[in-house]
């Protein structure tokens, strides 16, 4: 039975090695999971920040689009005016120019008289 002892001791050595390997594997998986959770939180924070920046960008682009539409409308009006000027398809309407009414003269009121101050200061003797 000496062969039985060797196989039994080798069995326990292999069983202990498997347990050690499983413990190392569990430790590595838990470390990986902790890192994964940290990266997930960072990713979510970055996505929230990016969403805010995209909303600001969308607002800015909407304002620029409105300005471009206004500019295009004004340019179209100017082109129509120029086309009408070149083809003579416009009417000149002259309005009489009336002079502005003359302002009423302002009457000056005399300033109230102040009480007369002493005409002479007292003499000061020096020395």
Short mmCIF file of C-alpha atoms in Angstrom, two decimals:
data_model
loop_
_atom_site.label_atom_id
_atom_site.label_comp_id
_atom_site.label_asym_id
_atom_site.label_seq_id
_atom_site.Cartn_x
_atom_site.Cartn_y
_atom_site.Cartn_z
CA UNK A 1 0.00 0.00 0.00
CA UNK A 2 2.85 2.39 -0.26
CA UNK A 3 1.56 3.41 -3.70
CA UNK A 4 -1.73 4.37 -2.11
CA UNK A 5 -0.06 6.89 0.18
CA UNK A 6 1.65 8.61 -2.70
CA UNK A 7 -1.51 8.89 -4.66
CA UNK A 8 -3.46 10.13 -1.62
CA UNK A 9 -0.85 12.77 -0.80
CA UNK A 10 -0.67 13.79 -4.45
CA UNK A 11 -4.47 14.03 -4.45
CA UNK A 12 -4.40 16.46 -1.51
CA UNK A 13 -1.60 18.48 -3.11
CA UNK A 14 -3.58 18.75 -6.33
CA UNK A 15 -6.76 19.63 -4.39
CA UNK A 16 -4.91 22.38 -2.47
CA UNK A 17 -3.42 23.71 -5.74
CA UNK A 18 -6.87 23.79 -7.33
CA UNK A 19 -8.24 25.68 -4.31
CA UNK A 20 -5.36 28.18 -4.50
CA UNK A 21 -5.94 28.65 -8.22
CA UNK A 22 -9.68 29.14 -7.63
CA UNK A 23 -8.96 31.71 -4.89
CA UNK A 24 -6.56 33.60 -7.19
CA UNK A 25 -9.17 33.45 -9.96
CA UNK A 26 -11.90 34.82 -7.65
CA UNK A 27 -9.55 37.59 -6.48
CA UNK A 28 -8.72 38.54 -10.09
CA UNK A 29 -12.40 38.54 -11.07
CA UNK A 30 -13.33 40.73 -8.09
CA UNK A 31 -10.46 43.11 -8.93
CA UNK A 32 -11.62 43.21 -12.56
CA UNK A 33 -15.22 43.84 -11.44
CA UNK A 34 -14.15 46.73 -9.16
CA UNK A 35 -12.18 48.31 -12.04
CA UNK A 36 -15.14 47.76 -14.35
CA UNK A 37 -17.48 49.54 -11.91
CA UNK A 38 -15.02 52.46 -11.66
CA UNK A 39 -14.75 52.75 -15.45
CA UNK A 40 -18.54 52.54 -15.76
CA UNK A 41 -19.01 55.45 -13.34
CA UNK A 42 -16.42 57.52 -15.22
CA UNK A 43 -18.10 56.66 -18.52
CA UNK A 44 -21.54 57.69 -17.22
CA UNK A 45 -20.13 60.98 -15.88
CA UNK A 46 -18.49 61.65 -19.24
CA UNK A 47 -21.73 60.85 -21.08
CA UNK A 48 -23.70 63.23 -18.86
CA UNK A 49 -21.14 65.99 -19.48
CA UNK A 50 -21.15 65.27 -23.19
CA UNK A 51 -24.96 65.41 -23.29
CA UNK A 52 -24.89 68.86 -21.66
CA UNK A 53 -22.32 70.09 -24.16
CA UNK A 54 -24.38 68.70 -27.04
CA UNK A 55 -27.46 70.55 -25.78
CA UNK A 56 -25.48 73.81 -25.67
CA UNK A 57 -24.15 73.10 -29.16
CA UNK A 58 -27.66 72.39 -30.43
CA UNK A 59 -28.91 75.68 -28.95
CA UNK A 60 -26.05 77.57 -30.60
CA UNK A 61 -26.67 75.87 -33.93
CA UNK A 62 -30.39 76.65 -33.70
CA UNK A 63 -29.59 80.33 -33.10
CA UNK A 64 -27.19 80.34 -36.05
CA UNK A 65 -29.81 78.68 -38.24
CA UNK A 66 -32.33 81.36 -37.30
CA UNK A 67 -29.79 84.09 -38.12
CA UNK A 68 -29.02 82.45 -41.47
CA UNK A 69 -32.73 82.26 -42.32
CA UNK A 70 -33.14 85.94 -41.45
CA UNK A 71 -30.10 86.86 -43.55
CA UNK A 72 -31.38 84.81 -46.49
CA UNK A 73 -34.78 86.50 -46.25
CA UNK A 74 -33.11 89.94 -46.25
CA UNK A 75 -30.86 88.97 -49.17
CA UNK A 76 -33.89 87.74 -51.13
CA UNK A 77 -35.65 91.04 -50.50
CA UNK A 78 -32.58 92.94 -51.69
CA UNK A 79 -32.33 90.78 -54.81
CA UNK A 80 -36.01 91.42 -55.57
CA UNK A 81 -35.48 95.16 -55.12
CA UNK A 82 -32.44 95.10 -57.42
CA UNK A 83 -34.32 93.03 -60.02
CA UNK A 84 -37.22 95.50 -59.89
CA UNK A 85 -34.76 98.37 -60.23
CA UNK A 86 -33.09 96.81 -63.26
CA UNK A 87 -36.34 95.90 -65.03
CA UNK A 88 -38.22 99.05 -64.08
CA UNK A 89 -40.98 97.14 -62.31
CA UNK A 90 -41.36 99.56 -59.46
CA UNK A 91 -43.19 102.75 -58.74
CA UNK A 92 -41.60 105.83 -57.36
CA UNK A 93 -43.86 107.37 -54.79
CA UNK A 94 -42.95 110.88 -53.86
CA UNK A 95 -44.23 112.10 -50.58
CA UNK A 96 -44.36 115.81 -49.88
CA UNK A 97 -41.80 116.94 -47.40
CA UNK A 98 -43.29 119.20 -44.77
CA UNK A 99 -40.97 121.34 -42.70
CA UNK A 100 -41.04 120.58 -39.01
CA UNK A 101 -43.03 123.05 -36.93
CA UNK A 102 -40.98 125.91 -35.52
CA UNK A 103 -40.32 125.63 -31.81
CA UNK A 104 -42.07 128.14 -29.62
CA UNK A 105 -39.79 130.84 -28.20
CA UNK A 106 -38.87 130.27 -24.61
CA UNK A 107 -39.45 133.22 -22.30
CA UNK A 108 -36.58 133.85 -19.96
CA UNK A 109 -37.50 134.58 -16.37
CA UNK A 110 -35.19 136.87 -14.41
CA UNK A 111 -33.08 135.17 -11.79
CA UNK A 112 -34.11 135.92 -8.21
CA UNK A 113 -31.89 138.45 -6.51
CA UNK A 114 -29.65 137.20 -3.78
CA UNK A 115 -29.15 139.20 -0.59
CA UNK A 116 -26.20 141.54 -0.89
CA UNK A 117 -23.10 140.38 0.85
CA UNK A 118 -20.83 142.68 2.79
CA UNK A 119 -18.92 144.78 0.31
CA UNK A 120 -15.70 144.67 2.27
CA UNK A 121 -14.04 142.07 4.41
CA UNK A 122 -12.62 143.18 7.75
CA UNK A 123 -8.97 144.19 7.71
CA UNK A 124 -6.49 141.75 9.17
CA UNK A 125 -3.39 143.21 10.83
CA UNK A 126 -0.32 141.14 10.29
CA UNK A 127 2.66 141.90 12.46
#
